[in-house]
Every structure is written in structure tokens, then in C-alpha cells.
mmCIF file of C-alpha atoms in Angstrom:
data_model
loop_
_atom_site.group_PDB
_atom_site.id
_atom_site.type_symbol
_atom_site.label_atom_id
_atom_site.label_comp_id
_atom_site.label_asym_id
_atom_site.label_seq_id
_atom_site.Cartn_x
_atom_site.Cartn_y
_atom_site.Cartn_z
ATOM 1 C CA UNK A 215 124.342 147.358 98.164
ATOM 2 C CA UNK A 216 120.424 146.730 97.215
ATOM 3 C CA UNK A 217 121.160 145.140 94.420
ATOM 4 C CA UNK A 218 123.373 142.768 95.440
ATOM 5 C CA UNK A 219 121.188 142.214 98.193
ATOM 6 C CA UNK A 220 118.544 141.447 96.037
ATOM 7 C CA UNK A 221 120.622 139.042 94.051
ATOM 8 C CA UNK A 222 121.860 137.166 97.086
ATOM 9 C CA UNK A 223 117.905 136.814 97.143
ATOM 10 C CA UNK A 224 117.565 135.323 94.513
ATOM 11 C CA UNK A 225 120.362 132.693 94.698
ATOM 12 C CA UNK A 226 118.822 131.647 98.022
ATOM 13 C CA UNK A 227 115.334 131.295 96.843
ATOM 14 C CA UNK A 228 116.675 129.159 93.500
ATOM 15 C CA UNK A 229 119.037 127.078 96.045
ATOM 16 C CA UNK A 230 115.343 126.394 97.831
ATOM 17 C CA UNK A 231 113.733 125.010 94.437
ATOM 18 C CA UNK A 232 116.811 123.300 93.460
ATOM 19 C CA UNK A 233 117.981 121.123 96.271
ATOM 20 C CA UNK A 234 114.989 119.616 96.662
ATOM 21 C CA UNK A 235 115.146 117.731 93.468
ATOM 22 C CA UNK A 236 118.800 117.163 93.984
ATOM 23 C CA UNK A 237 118.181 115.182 96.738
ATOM 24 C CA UNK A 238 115.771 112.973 95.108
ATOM 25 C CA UNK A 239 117.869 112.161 92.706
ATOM 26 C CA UNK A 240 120.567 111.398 95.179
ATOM 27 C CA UNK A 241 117.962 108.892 97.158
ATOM 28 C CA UNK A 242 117.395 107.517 93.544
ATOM 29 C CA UNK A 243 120.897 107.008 92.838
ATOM 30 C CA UNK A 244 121.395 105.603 96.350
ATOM 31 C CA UNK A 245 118.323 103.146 95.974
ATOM 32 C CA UNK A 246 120.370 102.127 92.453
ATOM 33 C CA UNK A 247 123.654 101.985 94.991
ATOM 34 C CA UNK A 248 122.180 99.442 97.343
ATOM 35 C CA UNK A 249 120.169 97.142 94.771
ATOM 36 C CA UNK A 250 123.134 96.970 92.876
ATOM 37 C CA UNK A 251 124.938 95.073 95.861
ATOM 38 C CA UNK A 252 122.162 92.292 95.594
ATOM 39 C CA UNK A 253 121.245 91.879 91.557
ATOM 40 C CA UNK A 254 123.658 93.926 89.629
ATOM 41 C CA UNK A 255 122.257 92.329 86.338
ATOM 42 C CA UNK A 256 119.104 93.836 87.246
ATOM 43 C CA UNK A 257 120.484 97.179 88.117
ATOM 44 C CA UNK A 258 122.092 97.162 84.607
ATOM 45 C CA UNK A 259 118.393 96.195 83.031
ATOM 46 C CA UNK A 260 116.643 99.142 85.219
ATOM 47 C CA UNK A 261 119.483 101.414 83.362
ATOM 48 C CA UNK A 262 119.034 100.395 80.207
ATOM 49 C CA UNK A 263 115.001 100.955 80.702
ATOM 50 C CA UNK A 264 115.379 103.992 82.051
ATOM 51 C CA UNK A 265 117.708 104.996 78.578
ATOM 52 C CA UNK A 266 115.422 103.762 76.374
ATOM 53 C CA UNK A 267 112.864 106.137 78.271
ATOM 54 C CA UNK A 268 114.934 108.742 78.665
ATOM 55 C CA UNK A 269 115.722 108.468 74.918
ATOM 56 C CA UNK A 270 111.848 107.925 74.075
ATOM 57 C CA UNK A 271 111.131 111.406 76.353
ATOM 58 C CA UNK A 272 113.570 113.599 75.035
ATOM 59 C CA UNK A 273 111.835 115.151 71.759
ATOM 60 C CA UNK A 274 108.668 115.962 74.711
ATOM 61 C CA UNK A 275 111.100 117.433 76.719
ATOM 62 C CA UNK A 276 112.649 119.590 74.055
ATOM 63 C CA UNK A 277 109.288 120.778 73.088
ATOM 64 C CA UNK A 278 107.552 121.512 76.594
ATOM 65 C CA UNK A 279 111.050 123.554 76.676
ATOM 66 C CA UNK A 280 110.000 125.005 73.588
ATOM 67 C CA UNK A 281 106.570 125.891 74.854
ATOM 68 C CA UNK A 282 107.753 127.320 77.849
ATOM 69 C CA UNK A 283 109.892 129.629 75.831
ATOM 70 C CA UNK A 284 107.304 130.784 73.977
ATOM 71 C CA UNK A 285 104.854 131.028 76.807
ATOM 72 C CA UNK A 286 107.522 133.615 78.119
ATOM 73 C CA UNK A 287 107.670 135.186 75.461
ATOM 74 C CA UNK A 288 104.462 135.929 74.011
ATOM 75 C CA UNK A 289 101.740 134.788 76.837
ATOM 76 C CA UNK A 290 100.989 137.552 79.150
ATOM 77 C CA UNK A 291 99.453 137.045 82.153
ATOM 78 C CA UNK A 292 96.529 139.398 81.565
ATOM 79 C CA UNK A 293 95.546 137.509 78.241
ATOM 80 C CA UNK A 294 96.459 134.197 79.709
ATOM 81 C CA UNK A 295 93.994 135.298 82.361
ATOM 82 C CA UNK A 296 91.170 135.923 80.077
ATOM 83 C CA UNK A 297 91.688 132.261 78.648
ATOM 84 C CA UNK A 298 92.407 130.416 81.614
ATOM 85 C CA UNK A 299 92.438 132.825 84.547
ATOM 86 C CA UNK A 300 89.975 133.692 87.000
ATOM 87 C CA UNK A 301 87.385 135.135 84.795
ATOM 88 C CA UNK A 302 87.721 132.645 81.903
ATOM 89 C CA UNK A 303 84.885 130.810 82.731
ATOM 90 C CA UNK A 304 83.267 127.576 79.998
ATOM 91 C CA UNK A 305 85.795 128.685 77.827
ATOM 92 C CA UNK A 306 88.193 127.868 80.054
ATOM 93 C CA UNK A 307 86.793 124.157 81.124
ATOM 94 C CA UNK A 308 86.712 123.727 77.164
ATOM 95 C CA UNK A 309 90.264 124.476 76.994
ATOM 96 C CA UNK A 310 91.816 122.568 79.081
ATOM 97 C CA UNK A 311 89.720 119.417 78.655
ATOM 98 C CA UNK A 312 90.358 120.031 74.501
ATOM 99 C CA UNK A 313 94.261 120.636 75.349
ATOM 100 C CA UNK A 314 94.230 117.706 77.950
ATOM 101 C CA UNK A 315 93.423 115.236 75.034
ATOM 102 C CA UNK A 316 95.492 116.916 72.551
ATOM 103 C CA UNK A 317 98.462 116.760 74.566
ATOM 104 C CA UNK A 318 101.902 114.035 74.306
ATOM 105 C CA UNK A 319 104.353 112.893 76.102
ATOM 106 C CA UNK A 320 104.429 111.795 79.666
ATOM 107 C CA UNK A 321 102.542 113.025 82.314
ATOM 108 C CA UNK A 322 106.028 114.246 84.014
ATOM 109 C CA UNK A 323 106.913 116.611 81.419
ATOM 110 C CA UNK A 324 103.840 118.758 81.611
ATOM 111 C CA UNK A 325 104.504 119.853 84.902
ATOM 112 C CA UNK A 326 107.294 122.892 84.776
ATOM 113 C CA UNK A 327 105.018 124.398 81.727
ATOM 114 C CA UNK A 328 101.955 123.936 84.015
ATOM 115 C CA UNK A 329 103.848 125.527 87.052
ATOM 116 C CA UNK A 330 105.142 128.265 84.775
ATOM 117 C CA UNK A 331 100.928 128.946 83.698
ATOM 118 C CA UNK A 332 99.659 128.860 87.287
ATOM 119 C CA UNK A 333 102.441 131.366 88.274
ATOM 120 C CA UNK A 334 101.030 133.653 85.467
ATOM 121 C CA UNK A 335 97.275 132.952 86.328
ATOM 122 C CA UNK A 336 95.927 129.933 85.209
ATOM 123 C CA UNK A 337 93.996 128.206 87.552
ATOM 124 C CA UNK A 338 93.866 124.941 89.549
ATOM 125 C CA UNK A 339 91.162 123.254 88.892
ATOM 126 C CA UNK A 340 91.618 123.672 84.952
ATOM 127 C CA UNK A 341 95.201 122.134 85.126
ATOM 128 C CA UNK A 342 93.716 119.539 87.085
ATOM 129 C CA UNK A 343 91.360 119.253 84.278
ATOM 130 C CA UNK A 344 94.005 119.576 81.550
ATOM 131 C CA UNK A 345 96.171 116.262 83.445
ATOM 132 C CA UNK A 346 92.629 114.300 84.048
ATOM 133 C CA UNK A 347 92.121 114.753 80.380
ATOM 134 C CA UNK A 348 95.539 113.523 79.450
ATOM 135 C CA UNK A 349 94.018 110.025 79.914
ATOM 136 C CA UNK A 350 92.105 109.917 76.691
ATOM 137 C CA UNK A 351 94.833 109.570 74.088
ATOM 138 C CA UNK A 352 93.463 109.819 70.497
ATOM 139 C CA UNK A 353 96.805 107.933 68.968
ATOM 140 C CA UNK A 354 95.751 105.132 70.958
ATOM 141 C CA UNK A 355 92.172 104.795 70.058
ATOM 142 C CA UNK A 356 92.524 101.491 68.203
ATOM 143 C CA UNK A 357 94.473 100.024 70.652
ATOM 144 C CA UNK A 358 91.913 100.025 73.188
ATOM 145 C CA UNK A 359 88.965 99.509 70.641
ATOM 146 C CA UNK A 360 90.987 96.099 69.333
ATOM 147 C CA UNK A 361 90.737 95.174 73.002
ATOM 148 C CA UNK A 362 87.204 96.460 74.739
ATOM 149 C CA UNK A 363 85.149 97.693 71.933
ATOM 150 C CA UNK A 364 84.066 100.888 70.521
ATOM 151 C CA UNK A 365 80.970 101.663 72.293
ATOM 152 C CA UNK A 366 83.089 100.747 75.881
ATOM 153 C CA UNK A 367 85.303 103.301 74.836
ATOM 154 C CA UNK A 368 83.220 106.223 73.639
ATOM 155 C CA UNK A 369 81.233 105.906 77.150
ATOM 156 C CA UNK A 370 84.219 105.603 79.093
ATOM 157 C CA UNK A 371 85.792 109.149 77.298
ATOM 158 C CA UNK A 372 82.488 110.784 77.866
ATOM 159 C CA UNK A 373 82.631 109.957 81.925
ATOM 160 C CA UNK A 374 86.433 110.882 82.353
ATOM 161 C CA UNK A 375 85.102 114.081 80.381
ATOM 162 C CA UNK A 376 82.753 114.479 83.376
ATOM 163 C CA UNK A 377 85.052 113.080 85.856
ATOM 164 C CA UNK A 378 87.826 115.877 85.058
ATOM 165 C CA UNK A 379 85.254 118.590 85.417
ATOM 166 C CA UNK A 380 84.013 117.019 88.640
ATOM 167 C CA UNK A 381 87.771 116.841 89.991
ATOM 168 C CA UNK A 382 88.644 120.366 88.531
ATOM 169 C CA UNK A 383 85.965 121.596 90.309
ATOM 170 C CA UNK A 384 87.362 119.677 93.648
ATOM 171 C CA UNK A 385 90.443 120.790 93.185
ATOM 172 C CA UNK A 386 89.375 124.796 92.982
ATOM 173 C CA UNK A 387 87.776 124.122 96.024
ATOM 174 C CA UNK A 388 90.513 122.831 97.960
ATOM 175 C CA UNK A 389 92.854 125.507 96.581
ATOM 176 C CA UNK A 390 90.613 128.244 97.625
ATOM 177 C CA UNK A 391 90.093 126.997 101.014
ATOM 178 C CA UNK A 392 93.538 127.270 101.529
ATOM 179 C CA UNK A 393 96.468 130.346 101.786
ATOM 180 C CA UNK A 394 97.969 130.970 98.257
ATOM 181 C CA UNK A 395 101.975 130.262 99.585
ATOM 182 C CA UNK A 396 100.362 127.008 101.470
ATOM 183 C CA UNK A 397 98.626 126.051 98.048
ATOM 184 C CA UNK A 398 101.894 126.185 96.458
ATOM 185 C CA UNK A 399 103.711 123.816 98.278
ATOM 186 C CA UNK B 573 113.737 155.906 62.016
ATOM 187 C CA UNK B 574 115.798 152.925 60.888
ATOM 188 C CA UNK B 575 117.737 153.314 64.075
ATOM 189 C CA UNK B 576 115.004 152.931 66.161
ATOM 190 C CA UNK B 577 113.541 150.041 64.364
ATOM 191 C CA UNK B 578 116.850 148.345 64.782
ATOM 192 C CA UNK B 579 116.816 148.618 68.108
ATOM 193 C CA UNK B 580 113.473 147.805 68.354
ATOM 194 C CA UNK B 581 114.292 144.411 66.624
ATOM 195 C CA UNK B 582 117.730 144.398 68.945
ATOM 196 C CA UNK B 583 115.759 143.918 72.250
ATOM 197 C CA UNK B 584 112.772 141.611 71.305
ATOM 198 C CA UNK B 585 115.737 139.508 69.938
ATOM 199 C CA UNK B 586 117.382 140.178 73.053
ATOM 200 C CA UNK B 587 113.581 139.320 75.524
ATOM 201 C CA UNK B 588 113.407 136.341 73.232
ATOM 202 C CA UNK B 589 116.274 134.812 74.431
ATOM 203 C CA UNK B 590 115.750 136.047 78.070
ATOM 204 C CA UNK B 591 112.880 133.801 77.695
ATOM 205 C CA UNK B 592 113.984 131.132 76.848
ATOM 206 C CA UNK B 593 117.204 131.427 78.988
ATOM 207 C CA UNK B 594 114.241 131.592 81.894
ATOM 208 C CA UNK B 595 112.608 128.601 79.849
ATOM 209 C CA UNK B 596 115.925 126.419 80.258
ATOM 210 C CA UNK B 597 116.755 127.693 83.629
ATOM 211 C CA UNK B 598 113.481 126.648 85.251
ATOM 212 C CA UNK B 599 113.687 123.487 83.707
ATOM 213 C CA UNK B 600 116.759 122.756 84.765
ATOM 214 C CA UNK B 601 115.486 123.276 88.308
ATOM 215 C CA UNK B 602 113.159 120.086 87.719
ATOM 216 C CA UNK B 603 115.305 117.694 85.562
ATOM 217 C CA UNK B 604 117.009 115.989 88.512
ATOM 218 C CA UNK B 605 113.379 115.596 90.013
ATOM 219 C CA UNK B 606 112.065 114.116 85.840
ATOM 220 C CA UNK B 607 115.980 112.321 86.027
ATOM 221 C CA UNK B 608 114.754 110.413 89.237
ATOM 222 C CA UNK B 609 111.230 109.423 88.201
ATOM 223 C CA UNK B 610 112.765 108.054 84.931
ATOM 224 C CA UNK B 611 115.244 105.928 86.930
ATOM 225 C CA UNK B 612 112.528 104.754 89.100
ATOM 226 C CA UNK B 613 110.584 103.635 85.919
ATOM 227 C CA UNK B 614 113.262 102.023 84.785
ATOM 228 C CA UNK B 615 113.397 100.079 88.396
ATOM 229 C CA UNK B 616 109.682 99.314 87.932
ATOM 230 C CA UNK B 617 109.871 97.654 84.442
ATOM 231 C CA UNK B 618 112.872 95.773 86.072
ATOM 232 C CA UNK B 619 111.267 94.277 89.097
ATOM 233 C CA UNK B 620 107.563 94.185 88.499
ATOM 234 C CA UNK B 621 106.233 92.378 85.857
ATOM 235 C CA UNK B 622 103.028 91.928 83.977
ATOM 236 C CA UNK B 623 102.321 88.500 85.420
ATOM 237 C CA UNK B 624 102.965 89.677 89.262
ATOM 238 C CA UNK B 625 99.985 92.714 88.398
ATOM 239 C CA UNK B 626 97.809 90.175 86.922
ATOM 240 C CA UNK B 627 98.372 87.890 90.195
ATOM 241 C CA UNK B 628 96.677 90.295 92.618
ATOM 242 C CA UNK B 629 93.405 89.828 91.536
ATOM 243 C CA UNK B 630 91.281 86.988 92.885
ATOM 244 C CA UNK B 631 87.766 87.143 91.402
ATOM 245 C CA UNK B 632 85.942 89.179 94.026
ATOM 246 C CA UNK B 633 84.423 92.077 92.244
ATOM 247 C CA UNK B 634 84.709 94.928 95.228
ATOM 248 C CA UNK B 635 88.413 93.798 96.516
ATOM 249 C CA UNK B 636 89.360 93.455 92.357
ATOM 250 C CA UNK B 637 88.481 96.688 91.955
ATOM 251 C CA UNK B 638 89.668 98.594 94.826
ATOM 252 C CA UNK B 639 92.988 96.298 94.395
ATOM 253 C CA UNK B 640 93.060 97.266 90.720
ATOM 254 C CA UNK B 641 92.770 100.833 91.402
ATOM 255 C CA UNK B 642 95.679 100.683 93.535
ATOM 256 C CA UNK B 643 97.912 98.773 91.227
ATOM 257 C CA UNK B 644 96.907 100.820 88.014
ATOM 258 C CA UNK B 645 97.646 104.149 91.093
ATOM 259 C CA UNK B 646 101.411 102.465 91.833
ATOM 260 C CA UNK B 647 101.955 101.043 87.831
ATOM 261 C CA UNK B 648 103.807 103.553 85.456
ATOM 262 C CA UNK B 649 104.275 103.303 82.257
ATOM 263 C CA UNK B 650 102.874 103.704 78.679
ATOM 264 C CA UNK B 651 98.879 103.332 78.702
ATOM 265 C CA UNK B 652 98.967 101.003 75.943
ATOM 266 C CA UNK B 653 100.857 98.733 78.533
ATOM 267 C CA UNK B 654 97.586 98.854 80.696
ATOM 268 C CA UNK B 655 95.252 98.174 77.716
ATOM 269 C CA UNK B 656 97.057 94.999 76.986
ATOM 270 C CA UNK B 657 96.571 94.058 80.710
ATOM 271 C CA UNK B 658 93.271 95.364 81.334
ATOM 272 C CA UNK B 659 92.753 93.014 78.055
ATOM 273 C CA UNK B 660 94.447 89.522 79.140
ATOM 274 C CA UNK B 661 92.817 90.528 82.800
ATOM 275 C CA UNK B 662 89.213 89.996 81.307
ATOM 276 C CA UNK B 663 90.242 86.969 78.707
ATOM 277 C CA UNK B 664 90.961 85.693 82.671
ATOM 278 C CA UNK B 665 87.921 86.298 83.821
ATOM 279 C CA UNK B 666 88.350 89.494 86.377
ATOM 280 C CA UNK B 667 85.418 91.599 85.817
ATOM 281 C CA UNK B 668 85.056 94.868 83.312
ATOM 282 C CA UNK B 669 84.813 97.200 86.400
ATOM 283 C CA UNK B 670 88.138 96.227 88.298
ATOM 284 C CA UNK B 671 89.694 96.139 84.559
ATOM 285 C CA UNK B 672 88.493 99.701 84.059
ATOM 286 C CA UNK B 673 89.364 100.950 87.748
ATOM 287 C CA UNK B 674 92.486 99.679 86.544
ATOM 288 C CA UNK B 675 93.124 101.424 83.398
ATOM 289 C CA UNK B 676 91.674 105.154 84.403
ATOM 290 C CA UNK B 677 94.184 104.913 87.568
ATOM 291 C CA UNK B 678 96.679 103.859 85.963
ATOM 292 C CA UNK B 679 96.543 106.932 83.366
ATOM 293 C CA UNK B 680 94.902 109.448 86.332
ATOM 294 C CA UNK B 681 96.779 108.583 89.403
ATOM 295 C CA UNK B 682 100.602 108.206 89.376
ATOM 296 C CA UNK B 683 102.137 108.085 92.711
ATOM 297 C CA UNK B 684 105.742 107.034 91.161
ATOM 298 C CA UNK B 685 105.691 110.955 89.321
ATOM 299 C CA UNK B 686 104.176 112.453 92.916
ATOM 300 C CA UNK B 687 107.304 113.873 94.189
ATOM 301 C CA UNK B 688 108.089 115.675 90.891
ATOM 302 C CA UNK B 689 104.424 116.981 90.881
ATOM 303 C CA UNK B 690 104.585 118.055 94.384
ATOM 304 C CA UNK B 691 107.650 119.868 94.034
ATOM 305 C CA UNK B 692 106.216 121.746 90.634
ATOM 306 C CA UNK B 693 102.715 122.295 91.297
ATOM 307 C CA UNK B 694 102.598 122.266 95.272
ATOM 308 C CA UNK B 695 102.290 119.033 97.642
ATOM 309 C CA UNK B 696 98.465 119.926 98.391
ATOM 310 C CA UNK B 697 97.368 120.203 94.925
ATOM 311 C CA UNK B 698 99.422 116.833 94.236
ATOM 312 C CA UNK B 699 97.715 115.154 97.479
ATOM 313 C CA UNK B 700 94.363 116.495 96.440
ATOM 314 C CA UNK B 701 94.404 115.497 92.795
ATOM 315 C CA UNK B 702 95.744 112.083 92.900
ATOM 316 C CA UNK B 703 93.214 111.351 95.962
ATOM 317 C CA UNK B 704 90.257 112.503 93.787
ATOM 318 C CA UNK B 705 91.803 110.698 90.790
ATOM 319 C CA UNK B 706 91.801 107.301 92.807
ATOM 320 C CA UNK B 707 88.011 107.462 94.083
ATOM 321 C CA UNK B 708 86.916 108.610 90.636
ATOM 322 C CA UNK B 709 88.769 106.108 88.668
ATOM 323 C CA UNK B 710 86.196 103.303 91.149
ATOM 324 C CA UNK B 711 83.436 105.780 89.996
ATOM 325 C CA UNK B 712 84.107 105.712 86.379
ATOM 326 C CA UNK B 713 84.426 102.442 85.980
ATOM 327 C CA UNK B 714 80.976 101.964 88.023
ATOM 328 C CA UNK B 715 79.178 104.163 86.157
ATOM 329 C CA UNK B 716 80.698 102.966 82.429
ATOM 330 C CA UNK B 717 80.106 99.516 82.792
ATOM 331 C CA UNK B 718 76.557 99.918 84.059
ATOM 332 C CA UNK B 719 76.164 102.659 81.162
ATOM 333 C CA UNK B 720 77.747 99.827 78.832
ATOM 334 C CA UNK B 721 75.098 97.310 80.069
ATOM 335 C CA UNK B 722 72.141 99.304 79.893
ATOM 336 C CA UNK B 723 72.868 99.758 76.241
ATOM 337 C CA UNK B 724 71.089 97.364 74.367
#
């Protein structure tokens, strides 16, 4: 009996994350439903933007999937911990700012990888950190040199440097001040 | 010995798979969440164009740059796409603070991908970040342009 129990459980709980989502997409898809009425050349545009995005996203998504799978895998939560747990201290800040700017893809995509790090220990503030970082992209360095200068740009990536520590910190704080299962969402 | 070994090799084959069954399966949990925000996008690009962000601004430095913060906050997209504004923005005059506010929200905040964050990492920590994220992108562009100018 317990262990069918226990799987009832666990359908229930995943029928808790899942529906949530599912009825996003369904206001999405209704929001399509009811523009579509008005302009449907527009509504035929919006699809074909979204494609090309979707299309444009994929190889991220196949790789955060990739990462995730080898987060599982090899990425305990003790040693996780040690890097970007509790106790990780600078080393931590360094690693998430340093993995922050390294990182591709849309901002969207991070998020299930990040969820699946917090739930084995990293913490708050330094995924805060890691997504504040996300907004210095080295691949588009000449873009925004062409456009504001060199010197605008190395003082602006030094102060979002600052800014993500300053928000990581803000972040931890909040979290703290807070129950864990409230913290969670 | 070899038996062992084997099976050994048999189950990390077999956990490796587990994990990224587990991999897949939580991801799966999110994609109609990443399925909506990419549909929403797609609404965006359709219905609000580069022009109707430029027209918002009017040339007063505090209202620019609390307005800009809030369209870069509400704009999605690729941040090249705000470069290229935050460029023909100054060529028309708005100021290098608003343009900045603008360009550090719009890669910082993003209140189109909130419900997906909320739903992953937890409502507070999505309300708390993007608030911070909004009041620092005003402070960062402060503080870099009047870095920028005392630079001789």
C-alpha cells in the first residue's frame, strides 16, 4: 500500500508544478484566439516570430537540457555546496559573476537548470548574480562599442559587476528573511 | 571480478539515463511556461515597434529615464535590438543616462519572462530581483555616465 501511496504522491505534487504552466499557455493561446478575430495577418506575423525564435532557441534549449543531465549526474549537492552553497564564500561571487558573462541563450532557458542548482544548494543571491551578469555579453562587445564607445562600455561592465553583487547581496537578504517553502514560491 | 565490473558499468549506465530522464522530465514541466513567453515575444515584435519605443521619450532627463527604464523593463528581445535603439535614441538627442537606464533594464529586468521565472525560481525571488534590477538599472546609468564624464 505505501508505495503506491507514495506514488499517488508524487503524481499530485508533479500535477501541482505542471498545471500551472499549462494554463499559461492556454491564456497565451487564448490571447492568440481573440487577436486573431481583429488582425489575423498580424496573428500569422506574431507566429511566424515566435518560429523563428523558437527555431533560434532550440540548440540553448537542447544544451541547458544537456547541462541539467549532467548536473544530475555528476554534481552532488555536497560539492555543489562547497562551490556555490552556503559556505562557498568569494569563490562563489566569482563564479557566478564569471559564469553570468560566459553564459548564452535567453534569459528563459536558464531558469529550470538554476531551479534544479538551488534545489541542490546553490544559493540565491549568487543566481541572482549569475542572471544580473547575463547582461554583459562578450559576443556583442563590438556592437555596443560601434555605437557608445569603448571607454562607455568598460565603465558600464565594471558597475553592473558591482550592481550584481549589490543585488545578490539583496536578494540573500530577502530570502533569508523569509520561510524556505515561502521563498520558493 | 569482471562480473562485478560489468555491473558496475550496468548501473552508472543505467543512473545516467535516470538523469537525464529527470533532466527531460523537469523540463518538460516548464516548456509550456518557455512555449508561452516565446508566443508572447512573438506578439511583442508584432505589435510594438521600434519607432513607438523611441516615441515615449520627450527630452526631460528624470521622466526619460525613469520612462526608459520601464520600457527597456516591458521590451524583450535580443540586446543587440536595444543597442541599436539606445544608439538612434542619442543620434535624437535623449540623454546618455535614460539611453543607459534603457539598455541595463532591458537586459536586467524582463517582466514578459516573469511568470516563467516565478514559477521556476519562486514568485518572491522573481518580485525581489526584477524590483532591484529596475532601481539599479537608474543607478547604473547615474553613476556610468557621471564616471564617463569625469574621465578626461
Amino acid at each position: 500500500m505505501k508505495p503506491d501511496k507514495k506514488k499517488n504522491n508524487i503524481r499530485g505534487k508533479s500535477k501541482k508544478v505542471r498545471y500551472p504552466g499549462i494554463y499559461f499557455l492556454g491564456a497565451v493561446l487564448f490571447l492568440y484566439l481573440i487577436i486573431s478575430l481583429y488582425t489575423p495577418g498580424n496573428i500569422a506575423k506574431s507566429l511566424t516570430a515566435s518560429l523563428d525564435m523558437f527555431i533560434h532557441v532550440l540548440p540553448a534549449l537542447v544544451l541547458i537540457v544537456f547541462f541539467m543531465g549532467i548536473v544530475n549526474h555528476f554534481v552532488y549537492p555536497r560539492t555543489l555546496s562547497k562551490y556555490v552553497g552556503e559556505g562557498s564564500g568569494v569563490k562563489g561571487w566569482l563564479l557566478a559573476i564569471c559564469t553570468g558573462i560566459l553564459s548564452h541563450g535567453p534569459i528563459y532557458a536558464w531558469y529550470p537548470l538554476l531551479k534544479r542548482l538551488r534545489d541542490q544548494g546553490m544559493k540565491s543571491g549568487l543566481i541572482a548574480v549569475f542572471l544580473y551578469n547575463r547582461a554583459i555579453k562578450i559576443p556583442l562587445l563590438p556592437v555596443i562599442i560601434y555605437y557608445f564607445g569603448i571607454r562607455f562600455v568598460v565603465i558600464l561592465a565594471v558597475y553592473l559587476i558591482i550592481g550584481s553583487v549589490v543585488q545578490g547581496y539583496i536578494v540573500e537578504i530577502m530570502d533569508a528573511s523569509i520561510p524556505d517553502s515561502a521563498a520558493r514560491g | 571480478m569482471r562480473d562485478m565490473s560489468d555491473r558496475k558499468d550496468n548501473e552508472d549506465r543505467k543512473s545516467i539515463i535516470f538523469s537525464f530522464y529527470k533532466a527531460v522530465k523537469s523540463f518538460g514541466n516548464i516548456f509550456p511556461i518557455l512555449l508561452g513567453i516565446i508566443l508572447l515575444l512573438g506578439l511583442f515584435r508584432t505589435f510594438v515597434s521600434d519607432r513607438m519605443i523611441s516615441a515615449v521619450f520627450s527630452g526631460d532627463l528624470l521622466r526619460d529615464t525613469v520612462f526608459a527604464s520601464i520600457v527597456g523593463s516591458i521590451s524583450a528581445g535580443n540586446a543587440v535590438t536595444s543597442y541599436i535603439i539606445g544608439g538612434e535614441l542619442l543620434k535624437e538627442g535623449i540623454s546618455l543616462i535614460a539611453v543607459t537606464a534603457f539598455m541595463v533594464a532591458w537586459a536586467t529586468v524582463g517582466v514578459i519572462q516573469f511568470p516563467a521565472e516565478a514559477a521556476t525560481l519562486g514568485k518572491r525571488f522573481a518580485a525581489v530581483r526584477n524590483a532591484v534590477c529596475f532601481i539599479l538599472s537608474i543607478l547604473v546609468a547615474i553613476v556610468t555616465v557621471k564616471t564617463l564624464m569625469m574621465i578626461p
